PDB file of N, CA and C in Angstrom:
ATOM      1  N   MET A   1     -10.935 -17.749  11.006  1.00  0.00           N
ATOM      2  CA  MET A   1     -10.000 -16.638  10.988  1.00  0.00           C
ATOM      3  C   MET A   1      -9.708 -16.261   9.539  1.00  0.00           C
ATOM      4  N   ASN A   2      -9.665 -14.971   9.266  1.00  0.00           N
ATOM      5  CA  ASN A   2      -9.426 -14.466   7.920  1.00  0.00           C
ATOM      6  C   ASN A   2      -7.925 -14.378   7.646  1.00  0.00           C
ATOM      7  N   GLU A   3      -7.457 -15.109   6.659  1.00  0.00           N
ATOM      8  CA  GLU A   3      -6.035 -15.111   6.319  1.00  0.00           C
ATOM      9  C   GLU A   3      -5.669 -13.823   5.591  1.00  0.00           C
ATOM     10  N   LYS A   4      -4.642 -13.147   6.068  1.00  0.00           N
ATOM     11  CA  LYS A   4      -4.169 -11.908   5.446  1.00  0.00           C
ATOM     12  C   LYS A   4      -3.309 -12.249   4.236  1.00  0.00           C
ATOM     13  N   GLU A   5      -3.400 -11.394   3.209  1.00  0.00           N
ATOM     14  CA  GLU A   5      -2.521 -11.563   2.061  1.00  0.00           C
ATOM     15  C   GLU A   5      -1.134 -11.091   2.443  1.00  0.00           C
ATOM     16  N   LYS A   6      -0.132 -11.848   2.051  1.00  0.00           N
ATOM     17  CA  LYS A   6       1.246 -11.519   2.393  1.00  0.00           C
ATOM     18  C   LYS A   6       2.118 -11.586   1.151  1.00  0.00           C
ATOM     19  N   MET A   7       3.256 -10.913   1.238  1.00  0.00           N
ATOM     20  CA  MET A   7       4.248 -10.991   0.172  1.00  0.00           C
ATOM     21  C   MET A   7       5.613 -10.732   0.792  1.00  0.00           C
ATOM     22  N   VAL A   8       6.653 -11.018   0.054  1.00  0.00           N
ATOM     23  CA  VAL A   8       8.017 -10.780   0.512  1.00  0.00           C
ATOM     24  C   VAL A   8       8.559  -9.569  -0.231  1.00  0.00           C
ATOM     25  N   VAL A   9       9.117  -8.619   0.543  1.00  0.00           N
ATOM     26  CA  VAL A   9       9.725  -7.420  -0.019  1.00  0.00           C
ATOM     27  C   VAL A   9      11.207  -7.456   0.330  1.00  0.00           C
ATOM     28  N   VAL A  10      12.054  -7.169  -0.651  1.00  0.00           N
ATOM     29  CA  VAL A  10      13.494  -7.138  -0.434  1.00  0.00           C
ATOM     30  C   VAL A  10      13.930  -5.680  -0.326  1.00  0.00           C
ATOM     31  N   ASP A  11      14.602  -5.334   0.781  1.00  0.00           N
ATOM     32  CA  ASP A  11      15.033  -3.949   0.964  1.00  0.00           C
ATOM     33  C   ASP A  11      16.334  -3.670   0.211  1.00  0.00           C
ATOM     34  N   GLY A  12      16.809  -2.453   0.286  1.00  0.00           N
ATOM     35  CA  GLY A  12      18.006  -2.026  -0.437  1.00  0.00           C
ATOM     36  C   GLY A  12      19.267  -2.769  -0.036  1.00  0.00           C
ATOM     37  N   GLU A  13      19.252  -3.406   1.133  1.00  0.00           N
ATOM     38  CA  GLU A  13      20.413  -4.158   1.609  1.00  0.00           C
ATOM     39  C   GLU A  13      20.298  -5.650   1.314  1.00  0.00           C
ATOM     40  N   GLY A  14      19.233  -6.034   0.607  1.00  0.00           N
ATOM     41  CA  GLY A  14      19.046  -7.432   0.242  1.00  0.00           C
ATOM     42  C   GLY A  14      18.333  -8.270   1.284  1.00  0.00           C
ATOM     43  N   ASN A  15      17.843  -7.639   2.356  1.00  0.00           N
ATOM     44  CA  ASN A  15      17.117  -8.364   3.396  1.00  0.00           C
ATOM     45  C   ASN A  15      15.665  -8.572   2.971  1.00  0.00           C
ATOM     46  N   GLU A  16      15.148  -9.772   3.202  1.00  0.00           N
ATOM     47  CA  GLU A  16      13.769 -10.073   2.871  1.00  0.00           C
ATOM     48  C   GLU A  16      12.872  -9.813   4.076  1.00  0.00           C
ATOM     49  N   HIS A  17      11.705  -9.220   3.816  1.00  0.00           N
ATOM     50  CA  HIS A  17      10.736  -8.932   4.866  1.00  0.00           C
ATOM     51  C   HIS A  17       9.381  -9.482   4.435  1.00  0.00           C
ATOM     52  N   LEU A  18       8.764 -10.279   5.302  1.00  0.00           N
ATOM     53  CA  LEU A  18       7.409 -10.754   5.053  1.00  0.00           C
ATOM     54  C   LEU A  18       6.469  -9.643   5.499  1.00  0.00           C
ATOM     55  N   VAL A  19       5.651  -9.150   4.576  1.00  0.00           N
ATOM     56  CA  VAL A  19       4.757  -8.028   4.863  1.00  0.00           C
ATOM     57  C   VAL A  19       3.312  -8.441   4.610  1.00  0.00           C
ATOM     58  N   GLU A  20       2.400  -7.694   5.237  1.00  0.00           N
ATOM     59  CA  GLU A  20       0.975  -7.911   5.015  1.00  0.00           C
ATOM     60  C   GLU A  20       0.453  -6.831   4.081  1.00  0.00           C
ATOM     61  N   ILE A  21      -0.311  -7.246   3.091  1.00  0.00           N
ATOM     62  CA  ILE A  21      -0.877  -6.312   2.126  1.00  0.00           C
ATOM     63  C   ILE A  21      -2.127  -5.691   2.732  1.00  0.00           C
ATOM     64  N   LEU A  22      -2.156  -4.383   2.742  1.00  0.00           N
ATOM     65  CA  LEU A  22      -3.320  -3.649   3.226  1.00  0.00           C
ATOM     66  C   LEU A  22      -4.365  -3.556   2.117  1.00  0.00           C
ATOM     67  N   PHE A  23      -3.942  -3.057   0.938  1.00  0.00           N
ATOM     68  CA  PHE A  23      -4.793  -3.039  -0.246  1.00  0.00           C
ATOM     69  C   PHE A  23      -3.934  -2.697  -1.456  1.00  0.00           C
ATOM     70  N   SER A  24      -4.507  -2.887  -2.630  1.00  0.00           N
ATOM     71  CA  SER A  24      -3.841  -2.487  -3.873  1.00  0.00           C
ATOM     72  C   SER A  24      -4.777  -1.552  -4.631  1.00  0.00           C
ATOM     73  N   SER A  25      -4.187  -0.794  -5.550  1.00  0.00           N
ATOM     74  CA  SER A  25      -4.952   0.219  -6.264  1.00  0.00           C
ATOM     75  C   SER A  25      -4.377   0.394  -7.667  1.00  0.00           C
ATOM     76  N   PHE A  26      -5.233   0.850  -8.565  1.00  0.00           N
ATOM     77  CA  PHE A  26      -4.806   1.153  -9.937  1.00  0.00           C
ATOM     78  C   PHE A  26      -5.108   2.613 -10.226  1.00  0.00           C
ATOM     79  N   ASN A  27      -4.122   3.344 -10.734  1.00  0.00           N
ATOM     80  CA  ASN A  27      -4.288   4.739 -11.113  1.00  0.00           C
ATOM     81  C   ASN A  27      -4.380   4.795 -12.635  1.00  0.00           C
ATOM     82  N   GLU A  28      -5.572   5.110 -13.146  1.00  0.00           N
ATOM     83  CA  GLU A  28      -5.785   5.130 -14.590  1.00  0.00           C
ATOM     84  C   GLU A  28      -4.959   6.202 -15.292  1.00  0.00           C
ATOM     85  N   GLU A  29      -4.850   7.378 -14.674  1.00  0.00           N
ATOM     86  CA  GLU A  29      -4.094   8.470 -15.298  1.00  0.00           C
ATOM     87  C   GLU A  29      -2.630   8.098 -15.490  1.00  0.00           C
ATOM     88  N   ARG A  30      -2.065   7.413 -14.543  1.00  0.00           N
ATOM     89  CA  ARG A  30      -0.651   7.011 -14.623  1.00  0.00           C
ATOM     90  C   ARG A  30      -0.475   5.614 -15.222  1.00  0.00           C
ATOM     91  N   ASN A  31      -1.599   4.905 -15.384  1.00  0.00           N
ATOM     92  CA  ASN A  31      -1.546   3.517 -15.845  1.00  0.00           C
ATOM     93  C   ASN A  31      -0.584   2.710 -14.969  1.00  0.00           C
ATOM     94  N   ALA A  32      -0.775   2.856 -13.649  1.00  0.00           N
ATOM     95  CA  ALA A  32       0.136   2.235 -12.686  1.00  0.00           C
ATOM     96  C   ALA A  32      -0.638   1.545 -11.582  1.00  0.00           C
ATOM     97  N   HIS A  33      -0.095   0.409 -11.150  1.00  0.00           N
ATOM     98  CA  HIS A  33      -0.650  -0.347 -10.031  1.00  0.00           C
ATOM     99  C   HIS A  33       0.201  -0.064  -8.799  1.00  0.00           C
ATOM    100  N   TYR A  34      -0.454  -0.016  -7.635  1.00  0.00           N
ATOM    101  CA  TYR A  34       0.234   0.233  -6.377  1.00  0.00           C
ATOM    102  C   TYR A  34      -0.209  -0.796  -5.357  1.00  0.00           C
ATOM    103  N   VAL A  35       0.696  -1.120  -4.449  1.00  0.00           N
ATOM    104  CA  VAL A  35       0.358  -1.991  -3.337  1.00  0.00           C
ATOM    105  C   VAL A  35       0.778  -1.282  -2.045  1.00  0.00           C
ATOM    106  N   PHE A  36      -0.165  -1.240  -1.100  1.00  0.00           N
ATOM    107  CA  PHE A  36       0.052  -0.628   0.206  1.00  0.00           C
ATOM    108  C   PHE A  36       0.218  -1.772   1.206  1.00  0.00           C
ATOM    109  N   PHE A  37       1.258  -1.723   2.029  1.00  0.00           N
ATOM    110  CA  PHE A  37       1.560  -2.841   2.906  1.00  0.00           C
ATOM    111  C   PHE A  37       2.262  -2.366   4.172  1.00  0.00           C
ATOM    112  N   PHE A  38       2.425  -3.293   5.120  1.00  0.00           N
ATOM    113  CA  PHE A  38       3.136  -2.994   6.347  1.00  0.00           C
ATOM    114  C   PHE A  38       3.822  -4.251   6.863  1.00  0.00           C
ATOM    115  N   ILE A  39       4.857  -4.044   7.674  1.00  0.00           N
ATOM    116  CA  ILE A  39       5.538  -5.144   8.348  1.00  0.00           C
ATOM    117  C   ILE A  39       4.726  -5.431   9.614  1.00  0.00           C
ATOM    118  N   PRO A  40       4.333  -6.677   9.854  1.00  0.00           N
ATOM    119  CA  PRO A  40       3.478  -6.984  11.000  1.00  0.00           C
ATOM    120  C   PRO A  40       4.007  -6.470  12.349  1.00  0.00           C
ATOM    121  N   ASP A  41       5.319  -6.405  12.519  1.00  0.00           N
ATOM    122  CA  ASP A  41       5.881  -5.897  13.776  1.00  0.00           C
ATOM    123  C   ASP A  41       5.703  -4.390  13.927  1.00  0.00           C
ATOM    124  N   ASN A  42       5.381  -3.700  12.831  1.00  0.00           N
ATOM    125  CA  ASN A  42       5.237  -2.248  12.856  1.00  0.00           C
ATOM    126  C   ASN A  42       4.040  -1.832  11.989  1.00  0.00           C
ATOM    127  N   PRO A  43       2.819  -2.146  12.421  1.00  0.00           N
ATOM    128  CA  PRO A  43       1.641  -1.901  11.580  1.00  0.00           C
ATOM    129  C   PRO A  43       1.308  -0.424  11.377  1.00  0.00           C
ATOM    130  N   ASP A  44       1.900   0.461  12.179  1.00  0.00           N
ATOM    131  CA  ASP A  44       1.626   1.887  12.019  1.00  0.00           C
ATOM    132  C   ASP A  44       2.387   2.510  10.861  1.00  0.00           C
ATOM    133  N   GLU A  45       3.424   1.834  10.377  1.00  0.00           N
ATOM    134  CA  GLU A  45       4.215   2.356   9.257  1.00  0.00           C
ATOM    135  C   GLU A  45       3.766   1.681   7.961  1.00  0.00           C
ATOM    136  N   ILE A  46       2.885   2.359   7.249  1.00  0.00           N
ATOM    137  CA  ILE A  46       2.360   1.820   5.994  1.00  0.00           C
ATOM    138  C   ILE A  46       3.243   2.293   4.853  1.00  0.00           C
ATOM    139  N   MET A  47       3.613   1.366   4.000  1.00  0.00           N
ATOM    140  CA  MET A  47       4.475   1.662   2.853  1.00  0.00           C
ATOM    141  C   MET A  47       3.696   1.410   1.566  1.00  0.00           C
ATOM    142  N   VAL A  48       4.163   2.033   0.495  1.00  0.00           N
ATOM    143  CA  VAL A  48       3.529   1.844  -0.804  1.00  0.00           C
ATOM    144  C   VAL A  48       4.620   1.717  -1.865  1.00  0.00           C
ATOM    145  N   MET A  49       4.380   0.833  -2.820  1.00  0.00           N
ATOM    146  CA  MET A  49       5.290   0.671  -3.956  1.00  0.00           C
ATOM    147  C   MET A  49       4.449   0.457  -5.208  1.00  0.00           C
ATOM    148  N   ARG A  50       5.013   0.836  -6.330  1.00  0.00           N
ATOM    149  CA  ARG A  50       4.377   0.551  -7.609  1.00  0.00           C
ATOM    150  C   ARG A  50       4.750  -0.891  -7.973  1.00  0.00           C
ATOM    151  N   TYR A  51       3.825  -1.584  -8.637  1.00  0.00           N
ATOM    152  CA  TYR A  51       4.172  -2.934  -9.062  1.00  0.00           C
ATOM    153  C   TYR A  51       3.713  -3.212 -10.484  1.00  0.00           C
ATOM    154  N   ASP A  52       4.424  -4.138 -11.094  1.00  0.00           N
ATOM    155  CA  ASP A  52       4.131  -4.580 -12.451  1.00  0.00           C
ATOM    156  C   ASP A  52       3.336  -5.880 -12.336  1.00  0.00           C
ATOM    157  N   GLU A  53       2.092  -5.860 -12.799  1.00  0.00           N
ATOM    158  CA  GLU A  53       1.225  -7.038 -12.701  1.00  0.00           C
ATOM    159  C   GLU A  53       1.761  -8.242 -13.463  1.00  0.00           C
ATOM    160  N   LYS A  54       2.443  -7.994 -14.558  1.00  0.00           N
ATOM    161  CA  LYS A  54       2.911  -9.100 -15.395  1.00  0.00           C
ATOM    162  C   LYS A  54       4.104  -9.819 -14.778  1.00  0.00           C
ATOM    163  N   THR A  55       5.027  -9.065 -14.185  1.00  0.00           N
ATOM    164  CA  THR A  55       6.253  -9.661 -13.643  1.00  0.00           C
ATOM    165  C   THR A  55       6.246  -9.769 -12.123  1.00  0.00           C
ATOM    166  N   ASN A  56       5.265  -9.109 -11.482  1.00  0.00           N
ATOM    167  CA  ASN A  56       5.193  -9.026 -10.014  1.00  0.00           C
ATOM    168  C   ASN A  56       6.387  -8.308  -9.395  1.00  0.00           C
ATOM    169  N   ASP A  57       7.079  -7.503 -10.185  1.00  0.00           N
ATOM    170  CA  ASP A  57       8.193  -6.714  -9.664  1.00  0.00           C
ATOM    171  C   ASP A  57       7.663  -5.479  -8.953  1.00  0.00           C
ATOM    172  N   LEU A  58       8.332  -5.093  -7.875  1.00  0.00           N
ATOM    173  CA  LEU A  58       7.995  -3.891  -7.124  1.00  0.00           C
ATOM    174  C   LEU A  58       9.011  -2.798  -7.418  1.00  0.00           C
ATOM    175  N   PHE A  59       8.525  -1.550  -7.434  1.00  0.00           N
ATOM    176  CA  PHE A  59       9.383  -0.404  -7.714  1.00  0.00           C
ATOM    177  C   PHE A  59       9.116   0.699  -6.696  1.00  0.00           C
ATOM    178  N   GLU A  60      10.191   1.281  -6.184  1.00  0.00           N
ATOM    179  CA  GLU A  60      10.030   2.420  -5.286  1.00  0.00           C
ATOM    180  C   GLU A  60       9.443   3.592  -6.056  1.00  0.00           C
ATOM    181  N   ILE A  61       8.642   4.386  -5.361  1.00  0.00           N
ATOM    182  CA  ILE A  61       8.066   5.588  -5.963  1.00  0.00           C
ATOM    183  C   ILE A  61       9.016   6.732  -5.671  1.00  0.00           C
ATOM    184  N   GLU A  62       9.636   7.269  -6.697  1.00  0.00           N
ATOM    185  CA  GLU A  62      10.639   8.308  -6.520  1.00  0.00           C
ATOM    186  C   GLU A  62      10.111   9.701  -6.843  1.00  0.00           C
ATOM    187  N   ASP A  63       8.992   9.771  -7.533  1.00  0.00           N
ATOM    188  CA  ASP A  63       8.405  11.050  -7.910  1.00  0.00           C
ATOM    189  C   ASP A  63       7.561  11.572  -6.740  1.00  0.00           C
ATOM    190  N   ASP A  64       7.875  12.789  -6.261  1.00  0.00           N
ATOM    191  CA  ASP A  64       7.177  13.360  -5.106  1.00  0.00           C
ATOM    192  C   ASP A  64       5.681  13.527  -5.341  1.00  0.00           C
ATOM    193  N   ILE A  65       5.290  13.919  -6.536  1.00  0.00           N
ATOM    194  CA  ILE A  65       3.870  14.118  -6.832  1.00  0.00           C
ATOM    195  C   ILE A  65       3.143  12.779  -6.828  1.00  0.00           C
ATOM    196  N   GLU A  66       3.741  11.779  -7.439  1.00  0.00           N
ATOM    197  CA  GLU A  66       3.135  10.445  -7.460  1.00  0.00           C
ATOM    198  C   GLU A  66       3.000   9.898  -6.034  1.00  0.00           C
ATOM    199  N   PHE A  67       4.028  10.103  -5.205  1.00  0.00           N
ATOM    200  CA  PHE A  67       3.973   9.642  -3.818  1.00  0.00           C
ATOM    201  C   PHE A  67       2.873  10.381  -3.050  1.00  0.00           C
ATOM    202  N   ALA A  68       2.748  11.675  -3.282  1.00  0.00           N
ATOM    203  CA  ALA A  68       1.701  12.469  -2.620  1.00  0.00           C
ATOM    204  C   ALA A  68       0.310  11.965  -3.008  1.00  0.00           C
ATOM    205  N   GLU A  69       0.139  11.572  -4.270  1.00  0.00           N
ATOM    206  CA  GLU A  69      -1.150  11.020  -4.709  1.00  0.00           C
ATOM    207  C   GLU A  69      -1.472   9.735  -3.953  1.00  0.00           C
ATOM    208  N   CYS A  70      -0.467   8.910  -3.742  1.00  0.00           N
ATOM    209  CA  CYS A  70      -0.668   7.662  -2.986  1.00  0.00           C
ATOM    210  C   CYS A  70      -1.010   7.963  -1.532  1.00  0.00           C
ATOM    211  N   GLU A  71      -0.338   8.958  -0.949  1.00  0.00           N
ATOM    212  CA  GLU A  71      -0.652   9.353   0.428  1.00  0.00           C
ATOM    213  C   GLU A  71      -2.088   9.850   0.541  1.00  0.00           C
ATOM    214  N   GLU A  72      -2.536  10.626  -0.445  1.00  0.00           N
ATOM    215  CA  GLU A  72      -3.914  11.124  -0.446  1.00  0.00           C
ATOM    216  C   GLU A  72      -4.910   9.965  -0.479  1.00  0.00           C
ATOM    217  N   LEU A  73      -4.624   8.963  -1.290  1.00  0.00           N
ATOM    218  CA  LEU A  73      -5.498   7.790  -1.372  1.00  0.00           C
ATOM    219  C   LEU A  73      -5.550   7.072  -0.031  1.00  0.00           C
ATOM    220  N   LEU A  74      -4.406   6.881   0.597  1.00  0.00           N
ATOM    221  CA  LEU A  74      -4.360   6.226   1.900  1.00  0.00           C
ATOM    222  C   LEU A  74      -5.122   7.038   2.947  1.00  0.00           C
ATOM    223  N   ASN A  75      -4.923   8.342   2.967  1.00  0.00           N
ATOM    224  CA  ASN A  75      -5.622   9.196   3.931  1.00  0.00           C
ATOM    225  C   ASN A  75      -7.132   9.157   3.717  1.00  0.00           C
ATOM    226  N   ALA A  76      -7.560   9.147   2.464  1.00  0.00           N
ATOM    227  CA  ALA A  76      -8.992   9.080   2.167  1.00  0.00           C
ATOM    228  C   ALA A  76      -9.575   7.758   2.671  1.00  0.00           C
ATOM    229  N   LEU A  77      -8.843   6.679   2.492  1.00  0.00           N
ATOM    230  CA  LEU A  77      -9.301   5.379   2.974  1.00  0.00           C
ATOM    231  C   LEU A  77      -9.390   5.382   4.495  1.00  0.00           C
ATOM    232  N   GLU A  78      -8.370   5.918   5.160  1.00  0.00           N
ATOM    233  CA  GLU A  78      -8.383   5.968   6.619  1.00  0.00           C
ATOM    234  C   GLU A  78      -9.546   6.825   7.113  1.00  0.00           C
ATOM    235  N   ASP A  79      -9.775   7.986   6.479  1.00  0.00           N
ATOM    236  CA  ASP A  79     -10.893   8.854   6.864  1.00  0.00           C
ATOM    237  C   ASP A  79     -12.221   8.130   6.698  1.00  0.00           C
ATOM    238  N   SER A  80     -12.359   7.382   5.622  1.00  0.00           N
ATOM    239  CA  SER A  80     -13.583   6.628   5.361  1.00  0.00           C
ATOM    240  C   SER A  80     -13.814   5.585   6.448  1.00  0.00           C
ATOM    241  N   LYS A  81     -12.765   4.891   6.858  1.00  0.00           N
ATOM    242  CA  LYS A  81     -12.893   3.871   7.901  1.00  0.00           C
ATOM    243  C   LYS A  81     -13.242   4.504   9.241  1.00  0.00           C
ATOM    244  N   ILE A  82     -12.686   5.686   9.525  1.00  0.00           N
ATOM    245  CA  ILE A  82     -13.005   6.388  10.769  1.00  0.00           C
ATOM    246  C   ILE A  82     -14.478   6.772  10.772  1.00  0.00           C
ATOM    247  N   GLN A  83     -14.968   7.286   9.643  1.00  0.00           N
ATOM    248  CA  GLN A  83     -16.378   7.675   9.548  1.00  0.00           C
ATOM    249  C   GLN A  83     -17.286   6.463   9.704  1.00  0.00           C
ATOM    250  N   GLU A  84     -16.909   5.339   9.123  1.00  0.00           N
ATOM    251  CA  GLU A  84     -17.686   4.105   9.265  1.00  0.00           C
ATOM    252  C   GLU A  84     -17.777   3.694  10.729  1.00  0.00           C
ATOM    253  N   ALA A  85     -16.637   3.749  11.428  1.00  0.00           N
ATOM    254  CA  ALA A  85     -16.603   3.365  12.838  1.00  0.00           C
ATOM    255  C   ALA A  85     -17.485   4.281  13.677  1.00  0.00           C
ATOM    256  N   LYS A  86     -17.471   5.586  13.358  1.00  0.00           N
ATOM    257  CA  LYS A  86     -18.311   6.531  14.101  1.00  0.00           C
ATOM    258  C   LYS A  86     -19.790   6.218  13.892  1.00  0.00           C
ATOM    259  N   LYS A  87     -20.178   5.884  12.667  1.00  0.00           N
ATOM    260  CA  LYS A  87     -21.571   5.553  12.370  1.00  0.00           C
ATOM    261  C   LYS A  87     -21.998   4.299  13.133  1.00  0.00           C
ATOM    262  N   GLU A  88     -21.095   3.311  13.204  1.00  0.00           N
ATOM    263  CA  GLU A  88     -21.412   2.064  13.900  1.00  0.00           C
ATOM    264  C   GLU A  88     -21.582   2.300  15.393  1.00  0.00           C
ATOM    265  N   ASN A  89     -20.850   3.254  15.938  1.00  0.00           N
ATOM    266  CA  ASN A  89     -20.902   3.518  17.387  1.00  0.00           C
ATOM    267  C   ASN A  89     -22.063   4.426  17.783  1.00  0.00           C
ATOM    268  N   ASN A  90     -22.726   5.053  16.841  1.00  0.00           N
ATOM    269  CA  ASN A  90     -23.852   5.945  17.164  1.00  0.00           C
ATOM    270  C   ASN A  90     -25.170   5.211  17.113  1.00  0.00           C
TER     271      ASN A  90
END
């Protein structure tokens, strides 16, 4: 069995949530690292946060354009996986 990467995320109310990491990405233009993850009880709700590699701190993305760029990356990945699945089924 393949072990999923996990991390703990603390919400605005101080509650800790064990989440599964979907993937991480680096944006050269912004010089920023991102981690895409979900709570195992709700795998359809994928979240993304910026993180600092040196301190492992997570930061909410507050800039609408930056968030839209992350959504585009996620959508492109999902589209790619759908196309892969279609090729495998043909």
